[in-house]
Amino acid sequence: GIVLFEMEPKGIIAWDILRERLRETVKGALLLKRVQSQNKALAKANEELQREISERKRVEKALRNSELQMRAILDANPIPLVIYKESTGLILYANEYFRKTFELDTEIISHCFIQDYFLDVTEVDSLHEKMRKHSRKGFLPHHEVCMKRVDGTVFWVVISPQTLMFNDELSIIAGFYDITDRKRLEKEILEISGREQQRLGQELHDGLGQILTGVSYMC
């Protein structure tokens, strides 16, 4: 903008003061405009932040509900299930059937490690290595392994582990199926088979073998 004043020689100093005042006023107006612009930008940023906070709360609530639903499903599953950290083996979650099978106390389950329940601790690393090499990445079906309970009781299970993200950490969920009775029956069958083979061999040696030997001498 332009402002024009009539000026007399006597009023030069007064006009200089007026010019300075106008300059300061214009500077103040520009500064005020800048502050108002910054306030608008700040208000807009604050609105976006509030929206992000609301969205984050919504997502967190959905995740909590999802986790509760998953826990309800896992707890209702009649198969022992456990979720543990892939890196350390720390148990993050175990359903009721897992706790009963391994005779674990609910209060101390969060401080337990999955390798504590393998009869051979090296089986854990071997299991993870097989999972990485399996054709279906991150999943290993029907792997037989020997486990132990808190009291030291040994039993056989079929384990089917699967990798997943749990609480933003790479974890493994595994289901266990007790095959101790099947293993016992397999052992009994092998023992019976061995005894039968030994009996047949003895009969052949003492019966048919003797007859053939006699026949050969007679010939």
PDB file of C-alpha atoms in Angstrom, residues 30-175:
ATOM      1  CA  LEU A  30       3.437  -8.757   9.290  1.00  0.00           C
ATOM      2  CA  LEU A  31       4.666 -10.392  12.483  1.00  0.00           C
ATOM      3  CA  LEU A  32       1.094 -10.800  13.689  1.00  0.00           C
ATOM      4  CA  LYS A  33       0.148 -12.362  10.375  1.00  0.00           C
ATOM      5  CA  ARG A  34       3.087 -14.771  10.688  1.00  0.00           C
ATOM      6  CA  VAL A  35       2.073 -15.677  14.242  1.00  0.00           C
ATOM      7  CA  GLN A  36      -1.523 -16.237  13.144  1.00  0.00           C
ATOM      8  CA  SER A  37      -0.286 -18.443  10.285  1.00  0.00           C
ATOM      9  CA  GLN A  38       1.873 -20.418  12.679  1.00  0.00           C
ATOM     10  CA  ASN A  39      -1.038 -20.753  15.085  1.00  0.00           C
ATOM     11  CA  LYS A  40      -3.200 -22.134  12.274  1.00  0.00           C
ATOM     12  CA  ALA A  41      -0.468 -24.575  11.312  1.00  0.00           C
ATOM     13  CA  LEU A  42      -0.066 -25.570  14.958  1.00  0.00           C
ATOM     14  CA  ALA A  43      -3.823 -26.027  15.340  1.00  0.00           C
ATOM     15  CA  LYS A  44      -3.879 -28.165  12.192  1.00  0.00           C
ATOM     16  CA  ALA A  45      -0.940 -30.239  13.444  1.00  0.00           C
ATOM     17  CA  ASN A  46      -2.709 -30.633  16.782  1.00  0.00           C
ATOM     18  CA  GLU A  47      -5.873 -31.844  15.041  1.00  0.00           C
ATOM     19  CA  GLU A  48      -3.840 -34.365  13.040  1.00  0.00           C
ATOM     20  CA  LEU A  49      -2.123 -35.500  16.224  1.00  0.00           C
ATOM     21  CA  GLN A  50      -5.484 -35.930  17.946  1.00  0.00           C
ATOM     22  CA  ARG A  51      -6.718 -37.963  14.974  1.00  0.00           C
ATOM     23  CA  GLU A  52      -3.577 -40.113  15.107  1.00  0.00           C
ATOM     24  CA  ILE A  53      -4.049 -40.626  18.858  1.00  0.00           C
ATOM     25  CA  SER A  54      -7.693 -41.576  18.334  1.00  0.00           C
ATOM     26  CA  GLU A  55      -6.739 -43.971  15.527  1.00  0.00           C
ATOM     27  CA  ARG A  56      -3.983 -45.475  17.647  1.00  0.00           C
ATOM     28  CA  LYS A  57      -6.399 -45.981  20.549  1.00  0.00           C
ATOM     29  CA  ARG A  58      -8.874 -47.595  18.154  1.00  0.00           C
ATOM     30  CA  VAL A  59      -6.183 -49.930  16.779  1.00  0.00           C
ATOM     31  CA  GLU A  60      -4.950 -50.770  20.291  1.00  0.00           C
ATOM     32  CA  LYS A  61      -8.505 -51.552  21.377  1.00  0.00           C
ATOM     33  CA  ALA A  62      -9.001 -53.733  18.298  1.00  0.00           C
ATOM     34  CA  LEU A  63      -5.721 -55.529  19.042  1.00  0.00           C
ATOM     35  CA  ARG A  64      -6.744 -56.095  22.655  1.00  0.00           C
ATOM     36  CA  ASN A  65     -10.101 -57.472  21.537  1.00  0.00           C
ATOM     37  CA  SER A  66      -8.373 -59.631  18.949  1.00  0.00           C
ATOM     38  CA  GLU A  67      -5.935 -60.925  21.560  1.00  0.00           C
ATOM     39  CA  LEU A  68      -8.794 -61.681  23.960  1.00  0.00           C
ATOM     40  CA  GLN A  69     -10.626 -63.534  21.207  1.00  0.00           C
ATOM     41  CA  MET A  70      -7.498 -65.492  20.330  1.00  0.00           C
ATOM     42  CA  ARG A  71      -6.910 -66.379  23.981  1.00  0.00           C
ATOM     43  CA  ALA A  72     -10.531 -67.519  24.286  1.00  0.00           C
ATOM     44  CA  ILE A  73     -10.120 -69.728  21.202  1.00  0.00           C
ATOM     45  CA  LEU A  74      -6.819 -71.156  22.429  1.00  0.00           C
ATOM     46  CA  ASP A  75      -8.175 -71.788  25.924  1.00  0.00           C
ATOM     47  CA  ALA A  76     -11.177 -73.616  24.471  1.00  0.00           C
ATOM     48  CA  ASN A  77      -8.932 -75.809  22.317  1.00  0.00           C
ATOM     49  CA  PRO A  78      -8.624 -79.317  23.853  1.00  0.00           C
ATOM     50  CA  ILE A  79      -5.035 -79.614  22.544  1.00  0.00           C
ATOM     51  CA  PRO A  80      -2.141 -78.273  24.650  1.00  0.00           C
ATOM     52  CA  LEU A  81      -0.945 -75.031  22.995  1.00  0.00           C
ATOM     53  CA  VAL A  82       1.944 -72.720  23.857  1.00  0.00           C
ATOM     54  CA  ILE A  83       3.397 -69.500  22.412  1.00  0.00           C
ATOM     55  CA  TYR A  84       7.048 -68.711  23.127  1.00  0.00           C
ATOM     56  CA  LYS A  85       9.776 -66.370  21.889  1.00  0.00           C
ATOM     57  CA  GLU A  86      11.719 -67.809  18.984  1.00  0.00           C
ATOM     58  CA  SER A  87      14.971 -66.196  20.183  1.00  0.00           C
ATOM     59  CA  THR A  88      14.976 -67.174  23.876  1.00  0.00           C
ATOM     60  CA  GLY A  89      12.235 -69.775  24.295  1.00  0.00           C
ATOM     61  CA  LEU A  90      10.491 -67.662  26.969  1.00  0.00           C
ATOM     62  CA  ILE A  91       6.865 -68.776  27.248  1.00  0.00           C
ATOM     63  CA  LEU A  92       4.495 -65.897  26.454  1.00  0.00           C
ATOM     64  CA  TYR A  93       1.229 -67.803  26.681  1.00  0.00           C
ATOM     65  CA  ALA A  94       0.050 -71.330  27.480  1.00  0.00           C
ATOM     66  CA  ASN A  95      -3.531 -72.559  27.442  1.00  0.00           C
ATOM     67  CA  GLU A  96      -5.128 -74.526  30.240  1.00  0.00           C
ATOM     68  CA  TYR A  97      -4.511 -77.920  28.598  1.00  0.00           C
ATOM     69  CA  PHE A  98      -0.809 -77.187  28.207  1.00  0.00           C
ATOM     70  CA  ARG A  99      -0.554 -76.245  31.882  1.00  0.00           C
ATOM     71  CA  LYS A 100      -2.368 -79.417  32.897  1.00  0.00           C
ATOM     72  CA  THR A 101      -0.295 -81.641  30.604  1.00  0.00           C
ATOM     73  CA  PHE A 102       3.007 -80.281  31.884  1.00  0.00           C
ATOM     74  CA  GLU A 103       1.706 -79.723  35.437  1.00  0.00           C
ATOM     75  CA  LEU A 104       2.561 -76.006  35.451  1.00  0.00           C
ATOM     76  CA  ASP A 105       1.458 -73.391  37.935  1.00  0.00           C
ATOM     77  CA  THR A 106      -0.403 -70.458  36.355  1.00  0.00           C
ATOM     78  CA  GLU A 107       1.528 -67.958  38.484  1.00  0.00           C
ATOM     79  CA  ILE A 108       4.986 -69.105  37.340  1.00  0.00           C
ATOM     80  CA  ILE A 109       4.229 -69.916  33.695  1.00  0.00           C
ATOM     81  CA  SER A 110       5.372 -66.436  32.571  1.00  0.00           C
ATOM     82  CA  HIS A 111       8.889 -67.142  33.902  1.00  0.00           C
ATOM     83  CA  CYS A 112       9.314 -70.526  32.178  1.00  0.00           C
ATOM     84  CA  PHE A 113      11.218 -71.473  29.039  1.00  0.00           C
ATOM     85  CA  ILE A 114      10.042 -74.071  26.528  1.00  0.00           C
ATOM     86  CA  GLN A 115      13.443 -75.824  26.476  1.00  0.00           C
ATOM     87  CA  ASP A 116      12.972 -76.698  30.157  1.00  0.00           C
ATOM     88  CA  TYR A 117      10.350 -79.262  29.079  1.00  0.00           C
ATOM     89  CA  PHE A 118      12.340 -80.980  26.333  1.00  0.00           C
ATOM     90  CA  LEU A 119      14.118 -84.118  27.496  1.00  0.00           C
ATOM     91  CA  ASP A 120      16.978 -83.200  25.152  1.00  0.00           C
ATOM     92  CA  VAL A 121      17.517 -79.408  25.166  1.00  0.00           C
ATOM     93  CA  THR A 122      19.281 -79.521  21.783  1.00  0.00           C
ATOM     94  CA  GLU A 123      15.994 -80.675  20.256  1.00  0.00           C
ATOM     95  CA  VAL A 124      14.730 -77.069  20.401  1.00  0.00           C
ATOM     96  CA  ASP A 125      17.456 -75.742  18.080  1.00  0.00           C
ATOM     97  CA  SER A 126      17.035 -78.789  15.857  1.00  0.00           C
ATOM     98  CA  LEU A 127      13.295 -78.137  15.699  1.00  0.00           C
ATOM     99  CA  HIS A 128      13.790 -74.484  14.692  1.00  0.00           C
ATOM    100  CA  GLU A 129      16.358 -75.459  12.049  1.00  0.00           C
ATOM    101  CA  LYS A 130      13.927 -77.949  10.521  1.00  0.00           C
ATOM    102  CA  MET A 131      11.226 -75.259  10.498  1.00  0.00           C
ATOM    103  CA  ARG A 132      13.487 -72.902   8.550  1.00  0.00           C
ATOM    104  CA  LYS A 133      14.349 -75.607   5.997  1.00  0.00           C
ATOM    105  CA  HIS A 134      10.834 -76.981   5.584  1.00  0.00           C
ATOM    106  CA  SER A 135       9.087 -76.443   2.267  1.00  0.00           C
ATOM    107  CA  ARG A 136       6.248 -74.613   3.984  1.00  0.00           C
ATOM    108  CA  LYS A 137       8.266 -71.855   5.571  1.00  0.00           C
ATOM    109  CA  GLY A 138       7.705 -71.403   9.282  1.00  0.00           C
ATOM    110  CA  PHE A 139       5.649 -74.554   9.744  1.00  0.00           C
ATOM    111  CA  LEU A 140       6.691 -78.094  10.652  1.00  0.00           C
ATOM    112  CA  PRO A 141       3.947 -80.760  10.884  1.00  0.00           C
ATOM    113  CA  HIS A 142       3.966 -83.896  13.008  1.00  0.00           C
ATOM    114  CA  HIS A 143       7.440 -83.835  14.559  1.00  0.00           C
ATOM    115  CA  GLU A 144       7.880 -86.476  17.265  1.00  0.00           C
ATOM    116  CA  VAL A 145       9.843 -85.461  20.350  1.00  0.00           C
ATOM    117  CA  CYS A 146      10.300 -86.645  23.917  1.00  0.00           C
ATOM    118  CA  MET A 147       9.180 -84.202  26.629  1.00  0.00           C
ATOM    119  CA  LYS A 148       9.233 -84.093  30.419  1.00  0.00           C
ATOM    120  CA  ARG A 149       6.909 -82.731  33.063  1.00  0.00           C
ATOM    121  CA  VAL A 150       7.800 -80.689  36.140  1.00  0.00           C
ATOM    122  CA  ASP A 151       8.058 -83.862  38.219  1.00  0.00           C
ATOM    123  CA  GLY A 152      10.457 -85.421  35.690  1.00  0.00           C
ATOM    124  CA  THR A 153       7.930 -87.765  34.066  1.00  0.00           C
ATOM    125  CA  VAL A 154       8.939 -88.479  30.471  1.00  0.00           C
ATOM    126  CA  PHE A 155       6.376 -88.785  27.680  1.00  0.00           C
ATOM    127  CA  TRP A 156       6.253 -88.626  23.884  1.00  0.00           C
ATOM    128  CA  VAL A 157       4.364 -86.023  21.858  1.00  0.00           C
ATOM    129  CA  VAL A 158       3.787 -84.991  18.261  1.00  0.00           C
ATOM    130  CA  ILE A 159       4.511 -81.269  17.972  1.00  0.00           C
ATOM    131  CA  SER A 160       3.365 -79.001  15.116  1.00  0.00           C
ATOM    132  CA  PRO A 161       5.093 -75.603  15.475  1.00  0.00           C
ATOM    133  CA  GLN A 162       4.284 -72.471  13.442  1.00  0.00           C
ATOM    134  CA  THR A 163       6.003 -69.054  13.465  1.00  0.00           C
ATOM    135  CA  LEU A 164       3.936 -65.918  14.107  1.00  0.00           C
ATOM    136  CA  MET A 165       4.246 -62.350  15.416  1.00  0.00           C
ATOM    137  CA  PHE A 166       3.050 -62.045  19.013  1.00  0.00           C
ATOM    138  CA  ASN A 167       3.310 -58.703  20.856  1.00  0.00           C
ATOM    139  CA  ASP A 168       5.521 -57.421  17.990  1.00  0.00           C
ATOM    140  CA  GLU A 169       8.012 -60.246  18.547  1.00  0.00           C
ATOM    141  CA  LEU A 170       8.888 -63.220  16.374  1.00  0.00           C
ATOM    142  CA  SER A 171       7.343 -66.139  18.226  1.00  0.00           C
ATOM    143  CA  ILE A 172       6.330 -69.749  17.763  1.00  0.00           C
ATOM    144  CA  ILE A 173       2.975 -71.331  18.505  1.00  0.00           C
ATOM    145  CA  ALA A 174       3.068 -75.082  19.004  1.00  0.00           C
ATOM    146  CA  GLY A 175       0.431 -77.719  19.582  1.00  0.00           C
TER     147      GLY A 175
END
